[in-house]
Coordinates of C-alpha atoms and ligand atoms in Angstrom, one line a residue:
X1 CA 8.7 -7.5 35.7
X2 CA 8.0 -6.7 32.2
X3 CA 10.9 -5.3 29.8
X4 CA 10.4 -1.8 28.7
X5 CA 12.0 -0.4 25.6
X6 CA 12.6 3.3 24.7
X7 CA 12.3 4.8 21.4
X8 CA 10.6 7.8 19.6
X9 CA 7.0 8.1 19.6
X10 CA 5.6 8.7 15.7
X11 CA 2.4 7.8 15.8
X12 CA -0.2 8.6 18.8
X13 CA -2.2 6.1 20.5
X14 CA -1.9 2.5 22.6
X15 CA -1.9 -0.8 20.7
X16 CA -1.9 -4.2 22.3
X17 CA -1.1 -7.0 20.4
X18 CA 0.9 -10.0 19.9
X19 CA 4.3 -9.7 18.1
X20 CA 5.1 -10.5 14.4
X21 CA 8.4 -10.0 14.0
X22 CA 9.9 -8.9 10.2
X23 CA 13.2 -10.5 10.5
X24 CA 16.0 -8.8 8.6
X25 CA 17.9 -11.1 6.9
X26 CA 20.9 -11.0 4.5
X27 CA 19.4 -11.5 1.5
X28 CA 16.9 -8.8 0.5
X29 CA 13.2 -10.2 0.6
X30 CA 10.0 -8.8 0.6
X31 CA 7.4 -9.5 3.3
X32 CA 3.6 -9.6 2.5
X33 CA 0.6 -11.8 3.0
X34 CA -0.7 -14.0 0.7
X35 CA -4.6 -14.4 -0.1
X36 CA -6.0 -17.4 1.1
X37 CA -6.5 -19.3 -2.2
X38 CA -2.9 -19.0 -2.8
X39 CA -1.6 -20.7 0.3
X40 CA -1.1 -23.7 -1.7
X41 CA 0.7 -22.5 -4.2
X42 CA 3.0 -20.5 -1.9
X43 CA 3.7 -23.6 -0.2
X44 CA 4.6 -25.3 -3.5
X45 CA 6.9 -22.6 -3.6
X46 CA 8.6 -23.6 -0.5
X47 CA 9.0 -27.2 -1.7
X48 CA 10.6 -26.5 -4.8
X49 CA 12.7 -23.9 -3.4
X50 CA 13.8 -26.9 -0.9
X51 CA 14.3 -29.4 -3.5
X52 CA 16.7 -27.0 -5.6
X53 CA 18.9 -26.4 -2.4
X54 CA 19.2 -30.3 -1.8
X55 CA 20.0 -30.8 -5.3
X56 CA 22.6 -28.0 -5.1
X57 CA 24.1 -29.4 -1.8
X58 CA 23.9 -32.9 -3.3
X59 CA 25.8 -31.5 -6.3
X60 CA 28.5 -29.6 -4.2
X61 CA 29.3 -33.1 -2.3
X62 CA 29.9 -34.8 -5.4
X63 CA 32.0 -32.3 -6.6
X64 CA 34.1 -32.2 -3.6
X65 CA 37.8 -32.9 -4.2
X66 CA 39.1 -35.8 -3.0
X67 CA 41.6 -34.2 -0.5
X68 CA 39.2 -31.7 0.9
X69 CA 38.9 -32.0 4.6
X70 CA 36.2 -34.1 5.9
X71 CA 34.6 -31.4 8.0
X72 CA 33.5 -29.8 4.8
X73 CA 31.6 -33.0 3.8
X74 CA 30.2 -33.2 7.2
X75 CA 28.8 -29.6 7.4
X76 CA 27.3 -30.2 4.0
X77 CA 25.4 -33.4 5.4
X78 CA 24.2 -30.8 8.6
X79 CA 22.9 -28.6 6.0
X80 CA 20.9 -31.4 4.4
X81 CA 19.5 -32.9 7.7
X82 CA 18.4 -29.2 8.4
X83 CA 16.8 -29.0 5.1
X84 CA 14.6 -32.0 5.9
X85 CA 14.2 -31.3 9.6
X86 CA 10.7 -30.8 10.8
X87 CA 11.8 -27.4 13.0
X88 CA 12.7 -25.8 9.5
X89 CA 10.6 -27.5 7.0
X90 CA 7.3 -28.2 8.9
X91 CA 7.9 -25.1 10.8
X92 CA 8.2 -22.7 8.0
X93 CA 5.4 -24.3 6.2
X94 CA 3.0 -23.5 9.2
X95 CA 3.8 -19.6 9.0
X96 CA 2.4 -19.7 5.5
X97 CA -0.6 -22.1 6.7
X98 CA -1.7 -20.1 9.6
X99 CA -0.2 -16.7 9.1
X100 CA -0.4 -16.4 5.2
X101 CA 3.4 -15.1 4.9
X102 CA 4.8 -15.2 2.0
X103 CA 7.0 -17.8 1.7
X104 CA 10.4 -16.0 2.0
X105 CA 8.9 -14.2 5.1
X106 CA 8.0 -17.7 6.3
X107 CA 11.9 -18.5 6.0
X108 CA 13.0 -15.4 7.9
X109 CA 10.4 -15.9 10.4
X110 CA 11.4 -19.5 11.5
X111 CA 14.9 -18.8 11.1
X112 CA 14.8 -16.2 13.5
X113 CA 13.0 -18.3 16.0
X114 CA 15.5 -21.1 15.7
X115 CA 18.4 -18.6 15.7
X116 CA 17.3 -17.5 19.1
X117 CA 16.8 -20.9 20.8
X118 CA 20.3 -21.7 19.5
X119 CA 21.8 -18.7 21.2
X120 CA 20.4 -19.8 24.4
X121 CA 22.0 -22.9 24.3
X122 CA 24.7 -23.9 27.0
X123 CA 26.8 -26.0 24.9
X124 CA 29.3 -24.2 22.7
X125 CA 29.1 -26.5 19.7
X126 CA 25.4 -26.3 19.1
X127 CA 25.3 -22.5 19.9
X128 CA 27.5 -22.2 16.9
X129 CA 25.0 -24.4 14.9
X130 CA 23.1 -21.2 14.2
X131 CA 25.2 -20.1 11.7
X132 CA 24.4 -23.3 9.6
X133 CA 20.7 -22.5 10.0
X134 CA 21.4 -19.2 8.6
X135 CA 23.2 -20.4 5.7
X136 CA 20.5 -22.9 4.7
X137 CA 17.8 -20.0 5.0
X138 CA 19.9 -18.0 3.0
X139 CA 20.3 -20.5 0.3
X140 CA 16.3 -20.9 0.4
X141 CA 15.9 -17.5 0.1
X142 CA 18.2 -17.1 -2.7
X143 CA 16.3 -20.1 -4.3
X144 CA 13.2 -18.3 -3.7
X145 CA 14.4 -14.8 -5.4
X146 CA 15.2 -17.0 -8.6
X147 CA 12.1 -18.4 -8.9
X148 CA 8.6 -16.9 -10.1
X149 CA 7.6 -14.7 -7.5
X150 CA 3.8 -15.3 -6.8
X151 CA 2.9 -11.6 -7.1
X152 CA -0.5 -12.5 -7.6
X153 CA -1.0 -14.1 -4.2
X154 CA -0.6 -10.7 -2.5
X155 CA -3.3 -10.1 -0.4
X156 CA -4.2 -6.8 1.1
X157 CA -3.4 -8.1 4.5
X158 CA -6.7 -7.8 5.9
X159 CA -7.1 -10.5 8.4
X160 CA -8.3 -13.6 6.2
X161 CA -6.5 -16.2 8.8
X162 CA -7.4 -17.6 12.1
X163 CA -6.5 -16.0 15.2
X164 CA -8.3 -13.4 17.1
X165 CA -5.4 -11.6 18.7
X166 CA -4.5 -8.1 17.4
X167 CA -1.1 -8.4 15.9
X168 CA 1.8 -5.5 16.0
X169 CA 4.5 -5.6 13.4
X170 CA 8.2 -5.3 15.0
X171 CA 11.3 -4.9 12.7
X172 CA 15.0 -4.1 13.0
X173 CA 14.3 -1.8 9.9
X174 CA 11.9 -1.6 7.2
X175 CA 12.1 0.1 3.9
X176 CA 9.3 2.7 3.4
X177 CA 8.0 0.9 0.3
X178 CA 7.8 -2.3 2.2
X179 CA 5.9 -0.6 5.1
X180 CA 3.7 0.7 2.7
X181 CA 2.5 -2.7 1.7
X182 CA 1.4 -2.9 5.1
X183 CA -1.3 0.2 4.7
X184 CA -4.8 -1.3 5.7
X185 CA -3.3 -4.7 7.0
X186 CA -4.1 -6.6 9.9
X187 CA -1.4 -4.6 12.2
X188 CA -2.7 -2.4 14.7
X189 CA 1.2 -1.4 15.9
X190 CA 4.3 -0.9 14.9
X191 CA 8.2 -0.6 16.4
X192 CA 11.6 -0.4 14.7
X193 CA 15.0 -0.5 16.1
X194 CA 16.2 2.3 13.9
X195 CA 14.6 5.6 12.3
X196 CA 13.8 9.2 13.4
X197 CA 10.7 10.5 13.6
X198 CA 10.4 12.2 10.2
X199 CA 12.1 9.1 8.1
X200 CA 9.9 7.9 5.4
X201 CA 9.4 4.5 7.2
X202 CA 7.8 6.6 10.1
X203 CA 5.8 9.0 7.9
X204 CA 4.2 5.6 5.9
X205 CA 3.3 4.5 9.6
X206 CA 1.9 7.5 10.6
X207 CA -0.2 7.6 7.2
X208 CA -1.2 3.9 8.7
X209 CA -2.7 5.7 11.6
X210 CA -1.8 2.9 13.9
X211 CA 0.7 3.9 17.1
X212 CA 3.9 3.7 16.7
X213 CA 7.4 3.5 17.8
X214 CA 10.7 3.9 15.9
X215 CA 14.6 4.0 17.0
X216 CA 13.6 1.6 20.0
X217 CA 17.1 0.0 19.5
X218 CA 17.1 -3.1 21.0
X219 CA 13.5 -3.8 20.4
X220 CA 13.8 -6.4 17.8
X221 CA 16.3 -8.4 19.8
X222 CA 14.5 -8.5 23.2
X223 CA 10.9 -9.0 21.3
X224 CA 10.2 -12.6 20.4
X225 CA 7.5 -14.1 17.9
X226 CA 4.3 -14.0 19.4
X227 CA 5.2 -11.8 22.5
X228 CA 2.1 -9.5 24.2
X229 CA 3.3 -6.2 23.3
X230 CA 2.0 -2.7 24.3
X231 CA 3.1 0.0 22.1
X232 CA 2.7 3.4 23.7
X233 CA 2.8 6.1 20.6
X234 CA 2.5 8.8 23.0
X235 CA 5.3 8.3 24.9
X236 CA 7.6 6.0 22.6
X237 CA 7.8 3.0 24.8
X238 CA 7.1 -0.7 24.1
X239 CA 6.5 -2.6 27.0
X240 CA 7.4 -6.7 26.3
X241 CA 5.0 -9.2 28.2
X242 CA 3.3 -6.7 30.8
X243 CA 1.7 -7.8 33.9
X244 CA -1.9 -8.0 33.7
X245 CA -2.4 -4.9 35.9
X246 CA -0.3 -2.9 33.5
X247 CA -2.3 -4.7 30.6
X248 CA -5.4 -3.2 31.9
X249 CA -4.1 0.2 32.6
X250 CA -3.2 0.3 29.1
X251 CA -6.6 -1.2 27.8
X252 CA -8.4 1.6 29.7
X253 CA -6.1 4.2 27.9
X254 CA -6.6 2.6 24.8
X255 CA -10.5 3.2 25.2
X256 CA -10.0 6.8 26.3
X257 CA -7.9 7.6 23.3
X258 CA -10.7 5.7 20.8
X259 CA -13.1 7.8 22.5
X260 CA -11.2 10.8 21.9
X261 CA -10.7 9.6 18.3
X262 CA -14.6 9.3 18.0
X263 CA -15.2 12.6 19.6
X264 CA -12.8 14.4 16.9
X265 CA -14.4 12.5 14.2
X266 CA -17.2 14.5 14.4
X267 CA -15.2 17.5 13.3
X268 CA -14.5 15.7 9.8
X269 CA -17.0 17.9 7.8
X270 CA -17.1 21.2 10.0
X271 CA -15.6 23.8 8.1
X272 CA -12.1 24.7 9.5
X273 CA -12.6 28.4 10.5
X274 CA -10.9 30.6 13.4
X275 CA -13.1 32.3 16.0
X276 CA -12.1 35.4 13.8
X277 CA -13.4 34.3 10.8
X278 CA -10.4 33.3 8.9
X279 CA -10.6 30.3 6.6
X280 CA -8.1 27.9 7.0
X281 CA -7.4 25.2 4.5
X282 CA -6.8 21.5 5.7
X283 CA -5.1 19.2 2.7
X284 CA -4.1 15.7 2.8
X285 CA -0.9 14.1 2.0
X286 CA -1.5 10.6 0.1
X287 CA 1.1 8.1 -0.9
X288 CA -1.2 6.1 -3.3
X289 CA -4.1 7.1 -5.3
X290 CA -6.2 5.0 -3.0
X291 CA -5.5 7.1 -0.4
X292 CA -7.6 9.9 -2.0
X293 CA -10.3 8.4 -0.8
X294 CA -9.6 8.5 3.0
X295 CA -8.6 12.0 2.4
X296 CA -12.0 13.1 1.4
X297 CA -13.6 10.9 4.3
X298 CA -11.1 12.7 6.8
X299 CA -12.7 16.1 5.4
X300 CA -9.7 17.3 3.5
X301 CA -10.2 20.0 1.1
X302 CA -7.7 18.7 -1.5
X303 CA -4.4 16.7 -1.6
X304 CA -1.7 19.0 -0.8
X305 CA 0.9 16.5 -1.0
X306 CA 0.9 13.3 -3.6
X307 CA 4.4 11.5 -2.7
X308 CA 4.5 9.9 -6.4
X309 CA 7.6 8.0 -5.7
X310 CA 5.9 5.4 -3.9
X311 CA 4.7 4.5 -7.3
X312 CA 8.1 3.7 -8.5
X313 CA 9.6 2.1 -5.5
X314 CA 10.4 -1.7 -5.6
X315 CA 10.1 -1.8 -9.3
X316 CA 13.6 -3.0 -10.3
X317 CA 13.5 -2.2 -14.1
X318 CA 9.9 -2.2 -14.7
X319 CA 9.0 1.5 -13.6
X320 CA 5.6 2.8 -14.4
X321 CA 5.3 4.0 -18.0
X322 CA 3.7 7.5 -18.9
X323 CA -0.1 5.6 -19.1
X324 CA 0.4 3.8 -16.0
X325 CA 1.4 7.0 -14.0
X326 CA -1.4 8.7 -15.9
X327 CA -4.1 6.4 -14.8
X328 CA -2.7 6.4 -10.7
X329 CA -3.0 10.3 -11.3
X330 CA -6.1 10.2 -12.9
X331 CA -7.6 8.1 -10.3
X332 CA -6.5 10.3 -7.2
X333 CA -7.7 13.3 -9.2
X334 CA -11.2 11.8 -9.8
X335 CA -11.5 10.6 -6.5
X336 CA -11.5 14.0 -5.2
X337 CA -14.3 15.0 -7.3
X338 CA -12.9 18.6 -8.4
X339 CA -10.7 19.2 -5.2
X340 CA -7.1 20.1 -6.0
X341 CA -4.6 17.6 -6.0
X342 CA -1.0 18.8 -5.9
X343 CA 1.2 16.1 -7.3
X344 CA 4.8 16.0 -6.3
X345 CA 7.2 15.0 -9.1
X346 CA 9.1 11.9 -7.5
X347 CA 11.5 12.6 -4.7
X348 CA 13.6 9.3 -5.4
X349 CA 17.1 9.2 -3.1
X350 CA 18.2 9.4 0.4
X351 CA 16.1 7.0 2.6
X352 CA 13.6 6.4 -0.4
X353 CA 15.9 4.4 -2.8
X354 CA 14.2 3.1 -5.9
X355 CA 14.9 -0.5 -4.8
X356 CA 14.2 -1.8 -1.8
X357 CA 16.7 -0.8 0.8
X358 CA 16.3 -0.1 4.5
X359 CA 18.1 2.5 6.5
X360 CA 20.6 0.0 7.7
X361 CA 21.6 -1.3 4.2
X362 CA 21.9 2.5 2.9
X363 CA 24.0 2.8 5.6
X364 CA 26.2 0.2 4.4
X365 CA 26.0 1.4 0.6
X366 CA 28.7 3.3 0.7
X367 CA 26.8 6.3 -0.5
X368 CA 28.6 8.9 1.7
X369 CA 25.7 11.5 2.2
X370 CA 22.8 10.4 0.5
X371 CA 20.5 12.9 1.9
X372 CA 22.7 15.5 0.1
X373 CA 23.3 13.5 -3.1
X374 CA 21.3 13.0 -6.3
X375 CA 17.7 12.9 -4.7
X376 CA 14.6 14.4 -5.4
X377 CA 14.6 17.3 -8.4
X378 CA 18.2 16.5 -8.8
X379 CA 17.5 12.9 -9.7
X380 CA 14.4 14.0 -12.0
X381 CA 16.6 16.5 -14.0
X382 CA 19.3 13.5 -14.5
X383 CA 16.5 11.5 -16.2
X384 CA 15.0 14.2 -18.4
X385 CA 13.1 12.0 -20.5
X386 CA 11.6 10.2 -17.4
X387 CA 11.1 13.6 -15.8
X388 CA 9.2 14.9 -19.0
X389 CA 7.3 11.9 -19.0
X390 CA 5.6 12.3 -15.3
X391 CA 5.0 15.8 -16.2
X392 CA 3.0 14.6 -19.3
X393 CA 1.4 11.9 -17.1
X394 CA 0.3 14.7 -14.6
X395 CA -0.7 17.3 -17.1
X396 CA -3.0 14.5 -18.9
X397 CA -4.7 14.1 -15.3
X398 CA -5.7 17.8 -15.3
X399 CA -8.2 16.9 -18.0
X400 CA -10.1 15.3 -15.1
X401 CA -10.0 17.5 -12.2
X402 CA -7.9 20.4 -10.6
X403 CA -4.3 19.6 -10.5
X404 CA -1.1 21.3 -9.3
X405 CA 2.3 20.2 -9.9
X406 CA 5.0 20.4 -7.3
X407 CA 8.9 20.2 -7.4
X408 CA 10.9 18.8 -4.4
X409 CA 13.9 20.4 -3.0
X410 CA 14.6 23.1 -5.4
X411 CA 17.3 25.8 -4.6
X412 CA 19.0 26.8 -7.9
X413 CA 18.4 28.8 -10.5
X414 CA 19.6 26.3 -13.4
X415 CA 17.2 24.0 -12.0
X416 CA 14.3 26.5 -12.2
X417 CA 15.1 27.0 -15.7
X418 CA 15.4 23.4 -16.4
X419 CA 12.1 22.8 -14.7
X420 CA 10.1 25.2 -16.5
X421 CA 11.9 24.3 -20.1
X422 CA 10.6 20.4 -19.2
X423 CA 7.1 21.7 -18.7
X424 CA 6.9 23.9 -21.7
X425 CA 8.1 20.8 -23.7
X426 CA 5.8 18.4 -21.9
X427 CA 2.8 21.0 -23.0
X428 CA 4.0 20.9 -26.5
X429 CA 4.3 17.2 -27.0
X430 CA 1.1 16.7 -25.7
X431 CA -0.4 19.7 -28.1
X432 CA 1.2 17.7 -30.8
X433 CA -0.3 14.7 -30.0
X434 CA -3.8 16.2 -29.4
X435 CA -4.0 15.0 -25.6
X436 CA -6.1 17.3 -23.7
X437 CA -4.8 19.1 -20.5
X438 CA -6.0 22.7 -18.7
X439 CA -3.6 25.2 -17.3
X440 CA -1.9 23.6 -13.9
X441 CA -0.1 25.4 -11.2
X442 CA 3.7 25.0 -10.4
X443 CA 4.7 25.0 -7.1
X444 CA 8.4 24.7 -5.4
X445 CA 9.0 22.7 -2.0
X446 CA 10.9 24.7 0.4
X447 CA 13.2 22.1 1.9
X448 CA 16.7 23.4 2.0
X449 CA 17.6 26.8 3.8
X450 CA 18.7 28.1 0.5
X451 CA 15.4 28.0 -1.0
X452 CA 13.5 29.5 2.4
X453 CA 16.0 32.5 2.1
X454 CA 15.1 33.3 -1.7
X455 CA 11.6 32.7 -1.6
X456 CA 10.6 35.9 -3.1
X457 CA 12.8 35.1 -6.0
X458 CA 11.7 31.6 -6.5
X459 CA 8.1 33.0 -6.4
X460 CA 9.0 34.9 -9.3
X461 CA 9.1 31.7 -11.3
X462 CA 6.6 29.3 -9.5
X463 CA 2.7 29.9 -8.6
X464 CA 3.1 29.1 -5.1
X465 CA 5.2 27.2 -2.5
X466 CA 4.9 24.5 -0.1
X467 CA 7.5 24.1 3.0
X468 CA 9.0 20.6 3.4
X469 CA 9.5 21.1 7.1
X470 CA 10.8 17.5 7.3
X471 CA 13.7 18.5 5.3
X472 CA 14.1 22.0 5.9
X473 CA 14.8 21.0 9.6
X474 CA 17.2 18.1 8.6
X475 CA 19.1 20.8 6.4
X476 CA 18.9 23.6 8.6
X477 CA 20.3 21.6 11.5
X478 CA 22.4 19.1 9.6
X479 CA 20.6 16.4 11.4
X480 CA 19.8 13.2 9.2
X481 CA 16.2 12.7 9.9
X482 CA 16.4 8.9 9.4
X483 CA 19.2 8.7 12.1
X484 CA 18.0 7.6 15.4
X485 CA 21.4 8.6 17.0
X486 CA 21.0 12.3 16.3
X487 CA 17.3 12.2 16.6
X488 CA 17.5 14.2 20.0
X489 CA 18.9 16.9 18.0
X490 CA 16.3 17.1 15.4
X491 CA 14.5 20.2 17.0
X492 CA 11.4 21.4 15.0
X493 CA 11.8 24.1 17.7
X494 CA 14.9 25.5 16.8
X495 CA 14.7 29.4 16.7
X496 CA 16.5 28.9 13.0
X497 CA 13.9 26.4 11.9
X498 CA 11.3 29.1 13.0
X499 CA 12.7 32.1 11.6
X500 CA 13.0 30.5 8.1
X501 CA 9.4 29.6 8.1
X502 CA 8.3 32.9 9.2
X503 CA 10.2 34.1 6.4
X504 CA 8.9 32.1 3.8
X505 CA 5.5 32.7 4.9
X506 CA 6.1 36.7 5.2
X507 CA 7.9 36.5 1.6
X508 CA 4.9 34.6 0.1
X509 CA 2.3 37.1 1.9
X510 CA 4.1 40.0 0.0
X511 CA 4.3 38.1 -3.2
X512 CA 0.5 37.6 -3.0
X513 CA 1.4 34.0 -3.8
X514 CA -0.1 31.1 -1.6
X515 CA 2.4 29.0 0.8
X516 CA 1.4 25.8 2.8
X517 CA 3.2 23.6 4.9
X518 CA 2.8 19.8 4.1
X519 CA 5.9 18.6 6.3
X520 CA 4.9 16.6 9.6
X521 CA 4.9 19.7 11.4
X522 CA 1.3 20.6 9.7
X523 CA 0.0 17.7 11.6
X524 CA 1.4 18.2 14.8
X525 CA -1.0 19.9 17.4
X526 CA 1.8 21.6 19.1
X527 CA 2.5 23.9 16.1
X528 CA -1.0 24.7 15.3
X529 CA -1.4 28.1 16.9
X530 CA 2.1 28.9 16.2
X531 CA 1.8 28.7 12.5
X532 CA -1.5 30.3 12.4
X533 CA 0.3 33.1 14.3
X534 CA 3.0 33.4 11.6
X535 CA 0.0 33.8 8.9
X536 CA 0.0 30.2 7.4
X537 CA -3.6 29.7 6.5
X538 CA -3.2 26.0 4.5
X539 CA -1.6 22.9 5.9
X540 CA -1.3 19.5 4.5
X541 CA -1.1 16.5 6.7
X542 CA -1.9 12.7 7.1
X543 CA -5.9 12.7 7.0
X544 CA -6.1 11.0 10.4
X545 CA -4.6 14.4 12.1
X546 CA -7.1 16.6 10.1
X547 CA -9.7 16.6 12.7
X548 CA -7.3 17.2 15.9
X549 CA -5.8 20.0 14.0
X550 CA -9.0 21.3 13.3
X551 CA -10.4 21.4 16.7
X552 CA -7.4 23.7 17.6
X553 CA -8.0 25.9 14.5
X554 CA -12.0 26.4 15.6
X555 CA -10.6 27.4 19.1
X556 CA -8.2 30.0 17.7
X557 CA -8.1 33.7 17.1
X558 CA -5.4 34.7 14.8
X559 CA -5.4 38.4 15.5
X560 CA -4.6 37.4 19.4
X561 CA -2.2 34.9 18.1
X562 CA -0.6 37.1 16.2
X563 CA 0.3 39.4 19.1
X564 CA 2.1 36.6 21.2
X565 CA 4.3 35.7 18.3
X566 CA 7.3 37.6 18.7
X567 CA 7.7 36.5 22.7
X568 CA 8.3 32.9 20.8
X569 CA 10.5 33.7 18.0
X570 CA 12.6 36.1 19.5
X571 CA 13.0 33.5 22.3
X572 CA 16.2 31.4 22.7
X573 CA 13.6 28.8 24.1
X574 CA 10.8 29.2 21.5
X575 CA 9.2 26.0 22.8
X576 CA 8.8 27.1 26.4
X577 CA 8.0 30.8 25.6
X578 CA 5.3 30.0 23.2
X579 CA 4.0 27.6 26.1
X580 CA 4.0 30.1 28.5
X581 CA 2.2 32.3 26.0
X582 CA -0.5 30.2 25.4
X583 CA -1.2 29.7 29.0
X584 CA -1.2 33.4 29.7
X585 CA -4.1 33.6 27.0
X586 CA -5.9 30.7 28.5
X587 CA -5.1 28.0 25.6
X588 CA -3.8 24.8 26.7
X589 CA -0.9 23.8 25.0
X590 CA -1.1 20.6 23.2
X591 CA 1.1 18.0 25.0
X592 CA 4.9 18.5 25.3
X593 CA 6.9 19.8 22.6
X594 CA 8.3 17.1 20.4
Ligands
PEP601 C1 9.2 17.3 4.0 O1 10.5 17.1 3.7 O2 8.9 17.9 4.6 C2 8.4 16.6 2.8 C3 6.8 16.8 2.9 O3 8.7 15.8 1.8 P1 9.0 14.4 2.3 O4 8.7 13.9 3.6 O5 8.7 13.2 1.4 O6 10.7 14.4 2.3
MG602 MG1 11.1 16.5 1.6

C-alpha cells in the first residue's frame, strides 16, 4: 500500500512525478540548475572543492599533536577515504551530469541518499558512520562557498537534461527567494514539511501555478529521491509510490483538471462584468518584472501588487541600486502597455529575510517575533536613504506608463508623515537632477487591525488602500501565517476578519477612494461572491487565478448578493451561513471553506 502524507493544500490540481529532494543542510546553499554548456565547469568546481578538503584534512593530520588519541587520526583517514570513494565522489558528479544540479545541490542530494542508506543499516558502528558522511559533505559545501560561484551557469531550469519523467520538488523547507528561482522550471509539483497556506514560500508556489502541498510534516523524511509521487493540491495529500490503480485514478483527475483549465482559459479576454452590469477590475500580483507578461496574457487589467522585495533578496551586500531598480520597474511598466502597475515598496522581514534563510532557520535565529518586528515599512523607514532611493526609482518608471506606489503595513501617524515626506523629497531630488516622472498615486496596505479600523483617517493621506488579507488575518487572529503548527487556526472566515474587511470597504466607499484586495483571499473562489456582496470592485491575485474568479463574477448579481450579506456577517459561523445563502439562491458554492 502506498504511504499518504497529509498537509495543507496551497495550489490546486494534481501533479504526478518523480521526487527531487532539495535536502536541508547545515550549510546554507543555493539550489539551481546549471545550463548544459556549464556542466563541465560545475564538475571542475566539485573537483576543486574535493582537492581543497583533501588538503585541509591532510594538513590537519600532520598537525595532530603526538599525544592526540589515535581515533582522531583514524577518523580523518575515514574522511579522506570517503572523499575518494565513488559512492560520494562519482555519484555526486552524476547529479550534475544527469540532472544539471549545481555542485552544492549535488553534494546535498548525494549526502541525503547515503545518509538514508546508513540509517537503515543493522550494524550500530556502520549506522554511526552517517555522521562522517555529513561532516565531509559540510566541509565540501564550505569549500564550495569559499570558491567562486558559477552564477553565469544558472539556467532557467527548463528541462535541458535527459529523462522524460515529470519531476516534483520536495523540501523540508525552502526560502521564498529560493523557491522563486524554480519559477518556470521543470517542476510540476511541490511539497514541503513546514509552512502555512499564506507563507511566502506557499505564495510563490501558487504563483508558479503548480499543484502544491505545504506543512506536510514528515514528507521529506518519508520520500526518497526518485520516488513516484502524487501531489493532490486540492486535498493537501501526497501519495508516495502509489499503486497502478491509484495512479490511474489520479491521471484521470489530472486530465479532468487540465480540461477545466483549458475551458477557463477561454475567458481570459472576456470583460469582467457582473450580470447586473458592475465592472470588476481583476489585477495581477507579480514577484518579478518578467511576470508582467503572464499577467497580461491572463487577462489582468493591471498589476495590483508588485512584490519588489524579491529584487532585494539573496543579494548579500550587493543590493540593487537606483538604476537597477528603475530598469526592473520600467520593464514591468512597459510590459503592461499603459495598464496601471502598483509597485509595493520593499516588504522585507518576517518570513522574507534579506538573506537566504528558511522558516526553520528563522525559527532558530532567536528573533523573538519577526512578524511583529522590523519588517515592511518599518524596515524601509529605518533605512531612509534606501527608501528614498526606491521611491525615486519607482517615480522614474512613471515616465513610461501608469504607476502607483503601495506601502506595506502602515499603521502609525508618524509613519504616514515620514512616508509622505520621503516621497516629497524624492520628487524634489528628481526635479533637481532633471529626471522625468509623472504624478503617481500613493496607497496604503491595510494589513494590521489598527489600520483597518482607521481606514477613513488613512484615506485623508493616501489616494487608495489595498487590503493585505494574508497579514490582516495573521495579525487579527495572532496566528503566524508561516507556522504549520497553528495553521488550523488561520481562519479566513473568522467573523472578526470579515467584519474588518467589510469596514475597510465601507470606509473607502464613504471616502470615495479606491479599495482593492491583494491578499490570497482575492484569488480564492470561495470568497468571490462574499467580497462582491461587501462592495469590492477590484481584486488582485496570481495571474493563474484570474479566469476562475472571473467565471464566478460573470454569473453574479451584486444586488442580489448584497441582500444576502447580513446573514453571513452576522453569523457566528459565516462560512456555513454564506454557503447556505448561496445554495438558497441557486449558486453553487466553490469548494469547501478553507
Ligand atoms: C498580504 O499580506 O495579504 C499581502 C498581499 O502581502 P504579503 O503576502 O506579501 O505579505
Ligand atoms: Mg503582507
